[in-house]
mmCIF file of C-alpha atoms and ligand atoms in Angstrom:
data_model
loop_
_atom_site.group_PDB
_atom_site.id
_atom_site.type_symbol
_atom_site.label_atom_id
_atom_site.label_comp_id
_atom_site.label_asym_id
_atom_site.label_seq_id
_atom_site.Cartn_x
_atom_site.Cartn_y
_atom_site.Cartn_z
ATOM 1 C CA MET A 81 43.997 85.021 -27.675
ATOM 2 C CA SER A 82 45.685 87.958 -29.411
ATOM 3 C CA PHE A 83 45.691 88.179 -33.216
ATOM 4 C CA GLN A 84 48.634 89.093 -35.454
ATOM 5 C CA ALA A 85 47.884 91.889 -37.958
ATOM 6 C CA SER A 86 49.097 91.479 -41.528
ATOM 7 C CA GLN A 87 50.646 94.427 -43.405
ATOM 8 C CA ASP A 88 48.821 93.480 -46.658
ATOM 9 C CA LYS A 89 45.396 93.755 -45.085
ATOM 10 C CA GLN A 90 43.510 97.036 -45.034
ATOM 11 C CA ALA A 91 43.394 98.633 -41.587
ATOM 12 C CA VAL A 92 39.900 99.459 -40.335
ATOM 13 C CA THR A 93 38.287 101.657 -37.711
ATOM 14 C CA VAL A 94 35.179 100.328 -35.974
ATOM 15 C CA ILE A 95 32.986 102.825 -34.119
ATOM 16 C CA GLY A 96 30.283 101.248 -31.972
ATOM 17 C CA LEU A 97 30.987 98.182 -29.878
ATOM 18 C CA GLY A 98 27.591 96.704 -29.134
ATOM 19 C CA PRO A 99 27.257 92.955 -29.812
ATOM 20 C CA MET A 100 27.526 93.631 -33.564
ATOM 21 C CA GLY A 101 30.509 95.980 -33.567
ATOM 22 C CA THR A 102 32.286 93.643 -31.154
ATOM 23 C CA ALA A 103 31.703 90.629 -33.432
ATOM 24 C CA MET A 104 32.854 92.689 -36.429
ATOM 25 C CA THR A 105 36.035 93.805 -34.688
ATOM 26 C CA GLU A 106 36.780 90.205 -33.735
ATOM 27 C CA ALA A 107 36.228 89.059 -37.326
ATOM 28 C CA PHE A 108 38.585 91.731 -38.694
ATOM 29 C CA LEU A 109 41.220 90.871 -36.077
ATOM 30 C CA ALA A 110 40.905 87.148 -36.811
ATOM 31 C CA ALA A 111 41.384 87.882 -40.521
ATOM 32 C CA GLY A 112 44.604 89.770 -39.802
ATOM 33 C CA HIS A 113 43.359 93.362 -40.127
ATOM 34 C CA ARG A 114 44.660 96.100 -37.885
ATOM 35 C CA VAL A 115 41.598 97.519 -36.113
ATOM 36 C CA THR A 116 41.194 100.810 -34.280
ATOM 37 C CA VAL A 117 38.109 100.964 -32.069
ATOM 38 C CA TRP A 118 36.113 103.655 -30.327
ATOM 39 C CA ASN A 119 32.962 103.332 -28.261
ATOM 40 C CA ARG A 120 31.005 105.805 -26.137
ATOM 41 C CA THR A 121 31.281 103.417 -23.197
ATOM 42 C CA ALA A 122 35.030 102.946 -23.376
ATOM 43 C CA ALA A 123 35.127 99.815 -21.202
ATOM 44 C CA LYS A 124 33.459 97.812 -23.984
ATOM 45 C CA ALA A 125 36.752 98.033 -25.893
ATOM 46 C CA ASP A 126 38.815 96.385 -23.132
ATOM 47 C CA ALA A 127 38.411 92.767 -24.241
ATOM 48 C CA LEU A 128 39.047 93.738 -27.865
ATOM 49 C CA VAL A 129 42.203 95.625 -26.959
ATOM 50 C CA ALA A 130 43.389 92.480 -25.173
ATOM 51 C CA LYS A 131 42.887 90.656 -28.486
ATOM 52 C CA GLY A 132 44.979 93.166 -30.427
ATOM 53 C CA ALA A 133 42.653 96.077 -31.298
ATOM 54 C CA GLU A 134 43.972 99.598 -30.849
ATOM 55 C CA ARG A 135 41.900 101.941 -28.713
ATOM 56 C CA ALA A 136 41.376 105.484 -29.999
ATOM 57 C CA ALA A 137 41.174 108.016 -27.187
ATOM 58 C CA THR A 138 38.816 110.267 -29.141
ATOM 59 C CA VAL A 139 36.438 110.035 -32.103
ATOM 60 C CA GLU A 140 38.810 112.310 -34.056
ATOM 61 C CA GLU A 141 41.661 109.892 -33.389
ATOM 62 C CA ALA A 142 39.512 106.949 -34.532
ATOM 63 C CA LEU A 143 38.665 108.771 -37.768
ATOM 64 C CA ALA A 144 42.251 109.855 -38.387
ATOM 65 C CA ALA A 145 43.559 106.297 -37.947
ATOM 66 C CA ASN A 146 42.064 104.795 -41.106
ATOM 67 C CA GLU A 147 40.297 105.664 -44.336
ATOM 68 C CA LEU A 148 37.763 102.855 -43.842
ATOM 69 C CA VAL A 149 35.440 103.486 -40.896
ATOM 70 C CA VAL A 150 32.750 100.938 -40.014
ATOM 71 C CA LEU A 151 29.863 102.310 -37.946
ATOM 72 C CA SER A 152 27.823 99.824 -35.927
ATOM 73 C CA LEU A 153 25.410 101.904 -33.873
ATOM 74 C CA THR A 154 21.834 101.608 -32.667
ATOM 75 C CA ASP A 155 20.600 104.018 -35.335
ATOM 76 C CA TYR A 156 21.621 107.052 -37.363
ATOM 77 C CA ASP A 157 20.897 109.442 -34.471
ATOM 78 C CA ALA A 158 23.774 107.762 -32.646
ATOM 79 C CA MET A 159 25.996 108.447 -35.660
ATOM 80 C CA TYR A 160 25.140 112.162 -35.597
ATOM 81 C CA ALA A 161 25.696 112.224 -31.826
ATOM 82 C CA ILE A 162 29.197 110.775 -32.320
ATOM 83 C CA LEU A 163 30.340 112.290 -35.613
ATOM 84 C CA GLY A 164 28.467 115.598 -35.405
ATOM 85 C CA PRO A 165 31.062 117.182 -33.093
ATOM 86 C CA ALA A 166 33.923 115.680 -35.179
ATOM 87 C CA THR A 167 32.983 116.739 -38.722
ATOM 88 C CA ALA A 168 36.388 118.340 -39.305
ATOM 89 C CA ALA A 169 37.916 114.845 -39.191
ATOM 90 C CA LEU A 170 35.527 113.339 -41.756
ATOM 91 C CA SER A 171 37.169 114.526 -44.943
ATOM 92 C CA GLY A 172 38.593 111.643 -47.007
ATOM 93 C CA ARG A 173 36.979 108.948 -44.857
ATOM 94 C CA VAL A 174 34.771 106.137 -46.149
ATOM 95 C CA LEU A 175 31.915 105.578 -43.719
ATOM 96 C CA VAL A 176 30.424 102.101 -43.976
ATOM 97 C CA ASN A 177 27.288 102.562 -41.963
ATOM 98 C CA LEU A 178 26.068 99.186 -40.744
ATOM 99 C CA SER A 179 23.568 100.755 -38.328
ATOM 100 C CA SER A 180 19.882 100.155 -39.072
ATOM 101 C CA ASP A 181 17.537 102.982 -39.959
ATOM 102 C CA THR A 182 15.100 104.036 -42.665
ATOM 103 C CA PRO A 183 15.914 104.584 -46.365
ATOM 104 C CA ALA A 184 15.190 108.312 -45.990
ATOM 105 C CA ARG A 185 17.616 108.624 -43.094
ATOM 106 C CA ALA A 186 20.274 106.717 -45.051
ATOM 107 C CA ARG A 187 19.930 109.109 -48.015
ATOM 108 C CA GLU A 188 20.095 112.083 -45.648
ATOM 109 C CA ALA A 189 23.217 110.690 -43.961
ATOM 110 C CA ALA A 190 24.947 110.041 -47.294
ATOM 111 C CA ALA A 191 24.374 113.671 -48.304
ATOM 112 C CA TRP A 192 25.549 114.834 -44.868
ATOM 113 C CA ALA A 193 28.732 112.750 -45.103
ATOM 114 C CA GLU A 194 29.438 114.016 -48.638
ATOM 115 C CA SER A 195 28.970 117.593 -47.435
ATOM 116 C CA HIS A 196 31.844 116.962 -45.020
ATOM 117 C CA GLY A 197 34.078 115.375 -47.659
ATOM 118 C CA ALA A 198 33.398 111.741 -46.703
ATOM 119 C CA ARG A 199 31.898 108.941 -48.784
ATOM 120 C CA HIS A 200 29.045 106.899 -47.305
ATOM 121 C CA LEU A 201 28.059 103.297 -47.945
ATOM 122 C CA THR A 202 24.796 102.142 -46.423
ATOM 123 C CA GLY A 203 24.701 98.607 -45.083
ATOM 124 C CA GLY A 204 21.962 96.319 -43.826
ATOM 125 C CA VAL A 205 23.321 93.299 -41.981
ATOM 126 C CA GLN A 206 21.065 90.278 -42.319
ATOM 127 C CA VAL A 207 22.467 88.104 -39.559
ATOM 128 C CA PRO A 208 22.845 88.322 -35.786
ATOM 129 C CA PRO A 209 26.320 88.830 -34.278
ATOM 130 C CA SER A 210 26.891 85.047 -34.281
ATOM 131 C CA GLY A 211 26.658 85.116 -38.095
ATOM 132 C CA ILE A 212 29.466 87.673 -38.495
ATOM 133 C CA GLY A 213 32.483 86.042 -40.096
ATOM 134 C CA SER A 214 30.438 83.013 -41.161
ATOM 135 C CA PRO A 215 30.240 81.952 -44.798
ATOM 136 C CA GLY A 216 26.732 82.266 -46.155
ATOM 137 C CA SER A 217 25.886 85.392 -44.129
ATOM 138 C CA SER A 218 24.941 88.436 -46.158
ATOM 139 C CA THR A 219 24.770 92.215 -45.906
ATOM 140 C CA PHE A 220 22.958 94.591 -48.260
ATOM 141 C CA TYR A 221 25.060 97.533 -49.470
ATOM 142 C CA SER A 222 24.165 100.613 -51.476
ATOM 143 C CA GLY A 223 25.852 103.882 -52.361
ATOM 144 C CA PRO A 224 28.715 104.834 -54.683
ATOM 145 C CA ARG A 225 29.701 101.725 -56.666
ATOM 146 C CA ASP A 226 33.404 102.672 -56.835
ATOM 147 C CA VAL A 227 33.545 102.943 -53.040
ATOM 148 C CA PHE A 228 31.841 99.589 -52.647
ATOM 149 C CA GLU A 229 34.158 97.895 -55.163
ATOM 150 C CA ALA A 230 37.240 99.415 -53.528
ATOM 151 C CA HIS A 231 36.297 97.960 -50.127
ATOM 152 C CA ARG A 232 34.307 94.880 -51.062
ATOM 153 C CA HIS A 233 37.162 92.514 -50.300
ATOM 154 C CA THR A 234 37.638 93.856 -46.769
ATOM 155 C CA LEU A 235 33.891 93.960 -46.076
ATOM 156 C CA GLN A 236 33.642 90.303 -47.089
ATOM 157 C CA VAL A 237 35.528 89.485 -43.906
ATOM 158 C CA LEU A 238 32.271 90.315 -42.104
ATOM 159 C CA THR A 239 29.680 88.659 -44.363
ATOM 160 C CA GLY A 240 28.945 88.106 -48.025
ATOM 161 C CA THR A 241 28.066 91.335 -49.829
ATOM 162 C CA ASP A 242 24.933 92.076 -51.825
ATOM 163 C CA PHE A 243 25.204 95.420 -53.635
ATOM 164 C CA ARG A 244 21.666 96.689 -54.288
ATOM 165 C CA GLY A 245 22.459 99.869 -56.230
ATOM 166 C CA THR A 246 23.781 103.399 -56.054
ATOM 167 C CA ASP A 247 20.781 104.936 -54.239
ATOM 168 C CA PRO A 248 22.028 105.118 -50.619
ATOM 169 C CA GLY A 249 18.523 104.274 -49.407
ATOM 170 C CA LEU A 250 18.378 100.876 -51.111
ATOM 171 C CA ALA A 251 20.331 98.808 -48.590
ATOM 172 C CA ALA A 252 18.180 100.231 -45.788
ATOM 173 C CA LEU A 253 15.042 99.608 -47.839
ATOM 174 C CA TYR A 254 15.874 95.944 -48.499
ATOM 175 C CA TYR A 255 16.758 95.529 -44.831
ATOM 176 C CA GLN A 256 13.408 97.007 -43.761
ATOM 177 C CA LEU A 257 11.538 94.807 -46.264
ATOM 178 C CA MET A 258 13.161 91.792 -44.652
ATOM 179 C CA MET A 259 12.287 93.089 -41.176
ATOM 180 C CA ASP A 260 8.683 93.625 -42.307
ATOM 181 C CA VAL A 261 8.394 89.920 -43.141
ATOM 182 C CA PHE A 262 10.460 88.841 -40.139
ATOM 183 C CA TRP A 263 8.610 90.713 -37.388
ATOM 184 C CA THR A 264 5.148 90.014 -38.789
ATOM 185 C CA THR A 265 5.933 86.313 -39.132
ATOM 186 C CA MET A 266 7.607 85.993 -35.747
ATOM 187 C CA THR A 267 4.791 87.870 -33.980
ATOM 188 C CA GLY A 268 2.290 85.500 -35.606
ATOM 189 C CA TYR A 269 4.404 82.596 -34.361
ATOM 190 C CA LEU A 270 4.466 84.005 -30.792
ATOM 191 C CA HIS A 271 0.714 84.477 -30.912
ATOM 192 C CA ALA A 272 0.175 80.857 -31.971
ATOM 193 C CA VAL A 273 2.560 79.696 -29.219
ATOM 194 C CA THR A 274 0.436 81.625 -26.697
ATOM 195 C CA VAL A 275 -2.787 79.997 -27.918
ATOM 196 C CA ALA A 276 -1.080 76.592 -27.878
ATOM 197 C CA ASP A 277 0.139 77.232 -24.319
ATOM 198 C CA ALA A 278 -3.414 78.104 -23.207
ATOM 199 C CA HIS A 279 -4.249 74.518 -24.205
ATOM 200 C CA GLY A 280 -1.236 73.019 -22.436
ATOM 201 C CA ILE A 281 0.745 72.522 -25.649
ATOM 202 C CA THR A 282 4.387 73.503 -25.189
ATOM 203 C CA ALA A 283 6.454 75.439 -27.708
ATOM 204 C CA GLU A 284 8.557 72.276 -28.049
ATOM 205 C CA GLU A 285 5.490 70.208 -28.998
ATOM 206 C CA PHE A 286 4.387 72.885 -31.438
ATOM 207 C CA LEU A 287 7.846 73.270 -33.029
ATOM 208 C CA PRO A 288 7.541 70.688 -35.850
ATOM 209 C CA TYR A 289 4.162 72.104 -36.877
ATOM 210 C CA ALA A 290 5.297 75.733 -36.705
ATOM 211 C CA SER A 291 8.368 74.775 -38.742
ATOM 212 C CA SER A 292 6.229 72.948 -41.279
ATOM 213 C CA ILE A 293 3.919 75.912 -41.947
ATOM 214 C CA VAL A 294 6.869 78.325 -42.178
ATOM 215 C CA ALA A 295 8.693 75.913 -44.530
ATOM 216 C CA SER A 296 5.648 75.897 -46.825
ATOM 217 C CA VAL A 297 5.768 79.682 -47.264
ATOM 218 C CA PRO A 298 8.414 79.755 -50.069
ATOM 219 C CA ASN A 299 6.102 77.594 -52.222
ATOM 220 C CA PHE A 300 3.326 80.154 -51.808
ATOM 221 C CA LEU A 301 5.731 82.996 -52.607
ATOM 222 C CA THR A 302 6.927 81.234 -55.754
ATOM 223 C CA PHE A 303 3.356 80.576 -56.869
ATOM 224 C CA TYR A 304 2.027 84.086 -56.261
ATOM 225 C CA THR A 305 5.062 86.149 -57.366
ATOM 226 C CA PRO A 306 4.504 86.066 -61.167
ATOM 227 C CA ARG A 307 0.800 86.724 -60.659
ATOM 228 C CA ILE A 308 1.541 89.716 -58.396
ATOM 229 C CA ASP A 309 4.037 91.147 -60.888
ATOM 230 C CA ALA A 310 1.439 90.716 -63.640
ATOM 231 C CA GLY A 311 -1.202 92.464 -61.475
ATOM 232 C CA ARG A 312 -3.358 89.309 -61.512
ATOM 233 C CA HIS A 313 -5.325 88.316 -58.429
ATOM 234 C CA ASP A 314 -7.456 85.491 -59.830
ATOM 235 C CA GLY A 315 -9.567 83.688 -57.259
ATOM 236 C CA ASP A 316 -8.967 80.300 -58.864
ATOM 237 C CA VAL A 317 -6.866 78.857 -56.036
ATOM 238 C CA ASP A 318 -7.971 80.918 -53.046
ATOM 239 C CA ASN A 319 -10.401 83.742 -52.540
ATOM 240 C CA LEU A 320 -10.640 86.533 -50.008
ATOM 241 C CA ALA A 321 -14.038 85.462 -48.676
ATOM 242 C CA MET A 322 -12.606 82.057 -47.791
ATOM 243 C CA GLY A 323 -9.530 83.740 -46.285
ATOM 244 C CA ALA A 324 -11.685 86.055 -44.147
ATOM 245 C CA ALA A 325 -13.697 83.091 -42.834
ATOM 246 C CA SER A 326 -10.427 81.328 -41.955
ATOM 247 C CA VAL A 327 -9.000 84.357 -40.119
ATOM 248 C CA ASP A 328 -12.345 84.743 -38.320
ATOM 249 C CA HIS A 329 -11.917 81.177 -37.007
ATOM 250 C CA VAL A 330 -8.437 82.117 -35.723
ATOM 251 C CA VAL A 331 -9.910 85.161 -33.917
ATOM 252 C CA HIS A 332 -12.576 83.033 -32.232
ATOM 253 C CA THR A 333 -10.157 80.231 -31.365
ATOM 254 C CA THR A 334 -7.971 82.882 -29.732
ATOM 255 C CA GLU A 335 -10.829 84.472 -27.790
ATOM 256 C CA ASP A 336 -12.119 81.062 -26.659
ATOM 257 C CA ALA A 337 -8.633 80.380 -25.277
ATOM 258 C CA GLY A 338 -8.727 83.658 -23.293
ATOM 259 C CA VAL A 339 -5.795 85.011 -25.276
ATOM 260 C CA ASP A 340 -5.406 88.576 -26.589
ATOM 261 C CA SER A 341 -6.881 88.572 -30.109
ATOM 262 C CA SER A 342 -5.710 92.002 -31.297
ATOM 263 C CA LEU A 343 -3.246 90.515 -33.800
ATOM 264 C CA PRO A 344 -5.638 88.243 -35.767
ATOM 265 C CA THR A 345 -8.368 90.889 -35.370
ATOM 266 C CA ALA A 346 -6.103 93.392 -37.146
ATOM 267 C CA VAL A 347 -5.581 90.839 -39.951
ATOM 268 C CA LEU A 348 -9.338 90.225 -40.145
ATOM 269 C CA GLU A 349 -9.993 93.958 -40.362
ATOM 270 C CA ILE A 350 -7.624 94.174 -43.359
ATOM 271 C CA PHE A 351 -9.398 91.233 -45.026
ATOM 272 C CA HIS A 352 -12.768 92.962 -44.436
ATOM 273 C CA ARG A 353 -11.496 96.107 -46.110
ATOM 274 C CA GLY A 354 -10.669 93.981 -49.162
ATOM 275 C CA LEU A 355 -14.171 92.489 -49.071
ATOM 276 C CA ASP A 356 -15.687 96.000 -48.819
ATOM 277 C CA ARG A 357 -13.790 96.910 -51.985
ATOM 278 C CA GLY A 358 -15.507 94.066 -53.806
ATOM 279 C CA HIS A 359 -12.686 91.520 -53.821
ATOM 280 C CA ALA A 360 -14.552 88.601 -52.186
ATOM 281 C CA GLY A 361 -13.990 86.407 -55.227
ATOM 282 C CA ASP A 362 -10.388 87.480 -55.826
ATOM 283 C CA SER A 363 -7.250 85.996 -54.306
ATOM 284 C CA PHE A 364 -6.121 87.347 -50.961
ATOM 285 C CA THR A 365 -3.211 88.859 -52.896
ATOM 286 C CA SER A 366 -5.707 91.563 -53.953
ATOM 287 C CA LEU A 367 -5.043 92.989 -50.455
ATOM 288 C CA ILE A 368 -2.015 94.654 -52.033
ATOM 289 C CA GLY A 369 -4.517 97.147 -53.492
ATOM 290 C CA THR A 370 -5.926 97.722 -50.011
ATOM 291 C CA PHE A 371 -2.450 98.387 -48.620
ATOM 292 C CA ARG A 372 -1.663 100.694 -51.506
ATOM 293 C CA LYS A 373 -4.768 102.828 -51.024
ATOM 294 C CA PRO A 374 -5.572 102.926 -47.318
ATOM 295 C CA VAL A 375 -9.040 104.096 -46.407
ATOM 296 C CA ALA A 376 -8.774 107.730 -45.235
HETATM 297 P P1 NDP B 9 23.318 98.015 -29.828
HETATM 298 O O1 NDP B 9 22.168 98.939 -29.830
HETATM 299 O O2 NDP B 9 23.471 97.041 -28.727
HETATM 300 O O3 NDP B 9 24.757 98.781 -29.876
HETATM 301 C C1 NDP B 9 24.743 100.020 -30.155
HETATM 302 C C2 NDP B 9 26.051 100.771 -30.174
HETATM 303 O O4 NDP B 9 25.588 102.095 -30.421
HETATM 304 C C3 NDP B 9 26.834 100.776 -28.862
HETATM 305 O O5 NDP B 9 28.196 100.909 -29.187
HETATM 306 C C4 NDP B 9 26.322 102.064 -28.203
HETATM 307 O O6 NDP B 9 27.266 102.677 -27.354
HETATM 308 C C5 NDP B 9 26.128 102.941 -29.419
HETATM 309 N N1 NDP B 9 25.200 104.053 -29.199
HETATM 310 C C6 NDP B 9 23.848 104.025 -29.144
HETATM 311 N N2 NDP B 9 23.355 105.248 -28.951
HETATM 312 C C7 NDP B 9 24.428 106.087 -28.887
HETATM 313 C C8 NDP B 9 24.570 107.487 -28.710
HETATM 314 N N3 NDP B 9 23.515 108.288 -28.579
HETATM 315 N N4 NDP B 9 25.821 107.979 -28.695
HETATM 316 C C9 NDP B 9 26.890 107.188 -28.850
HETATM 317 N N5 NDP B 9 26.827 105.858 -29.026
HETATM 318 C C10 NDP B 9 25.613 105.321 -29.043
HETATM 319 O O7 NDP B 9 23.257 97.359 -31.226
HETATM 320 P P2 NDP B 9 23.947 96.052 -31.860
HETATM 321 O O8 NDP B 9 25.395 96.060 -31.628
HETATM 322 O O9 NDP B 9 23.164 94.851 -31.506
HETATM 323 O O10 NDP B 9 23.620 96.362 -33.376
HETATM 324 C C11 NDP B 9 24.211 97.445 -34.063
HETATM 325 C C12 NDP B 9 23.397 97.726 -35.308
HETATM 326 O O11 NDP B 9 23.301 96.524 -36.093
HETATM 327 C C13 NDP B 9 21.959 98.179 -35.014
HETATM 328 O O12 NDP B 9 21.604 99.179 -35.891
HETATM 329 C C14 NDP B 9 21.140 96.929 -35.274
HETATM 330 O O13 NDP B 9 19.831 97.231 -35.714
HETATM 331 C C15 NDP B 9 21.946 96.265 -36.388
HETATM 332 N N6 NDP B 9 21.717 94.832 -36.421
HETATM 333 C C16 NDP B 9 21.787 94.126 -35.256
HETATM 334 C C17 NDP B 9 21.517 92.776 -35.253
HETATM 335 C C18 NDP B 9 21.593 92.002 -33.986
HETATM 336 O O14 NDP B 9 21.136 90.858 -33.979
HETATM 337 N N7 NDP B 9 22.161 92.555 -32.917
HETATM 338 C C19 NDP B 9 21.141 92.071 -36.492
HETATM 339 C C20 NDP B 9 21.186 92.889 -37.675
HETATM 340 C C21 NDP B 9 21.442 94.235 -37.620
HETATM 341 P P3 NDP B 9 27.349 102.275 -25.809
HETATM 342 O O15 NDP B 9 28.074 100.961 -25.772
HETATM 343 O O16 NDP B 9 28.097 103.378 -25.191
HETATM 344 O O17 NDP B 9 25.929 102.159 -25.313
#
């Protein structure tokens, strides 16, 4: 199906046509935006061109086509690889960088873009490609507020927008905070699935129980948040000694099942460091102090 572009809609350039950039281009096309695309592997644009996107022959042409340029690349190195040789074409462009990287790299890139006369908005997309164009999806943004406000409406074609502030590193920071929770949680889940499997329990059988423990997490977060912000780690509800004994049981259950125990052992080692600092009677939230001041 080919889409009809509307004259009232802002035209956009999308550079980077991995699964994300492809989904973004499709969402813009479906919403009636004219879209110019460029990708290192040119063939990835073919299906999009068939749907109405315009193919730029060069990066310079892609930049010249539109003020608003969405970057969807593996990381910021890819951006430098693509835009580095085309800096003369950057002046006056708004780069909406929806590639993941660190806050420091986002700040560096914003300064680099400004030095070439472009404005830079950092983005952190919180959904997979299937969530692009869906209501309820969200992307963190940070950078110049006027640039964000000027393009907010167009960017909302992709996902909802959550402006975190003018520091270009903030969107990347919030994204990485989310990834911190996501990867740690999902790796814990995979570990439990492996132990379950060693006992002949399938992932399907484990699903309701895994879902139940994950669903209980927001209650814990809500309970501990005001205490954490107040710097209170009272051991009235839980204490680190009890937590360490519990994690120790997980380590031994894992070893007894013949499964790699390096993940719960790493958690146990962190708990022990808290105990060594004298926090046996405090809540496990006192581990924040251990994270803050790692042992040299
Ligand atoms: P991919 O890594 O699959 O796509 C990367 C794009 O970057 C491709 O267009 C690729 O070009 C290009 N690229 C990579 N390295 C270079 C280079 N050195 N020079 C030129 N082009 C390069 O990523 P996705 O599309 O999945 O995701 C894009 C961004 O969105 C990533 O930063 C990712 O972290 C983030 N994101 C992804 C999510 C997901 O579920 N996929 C979820 C949330 C965020 P080529 O086609 O030629 O290889």
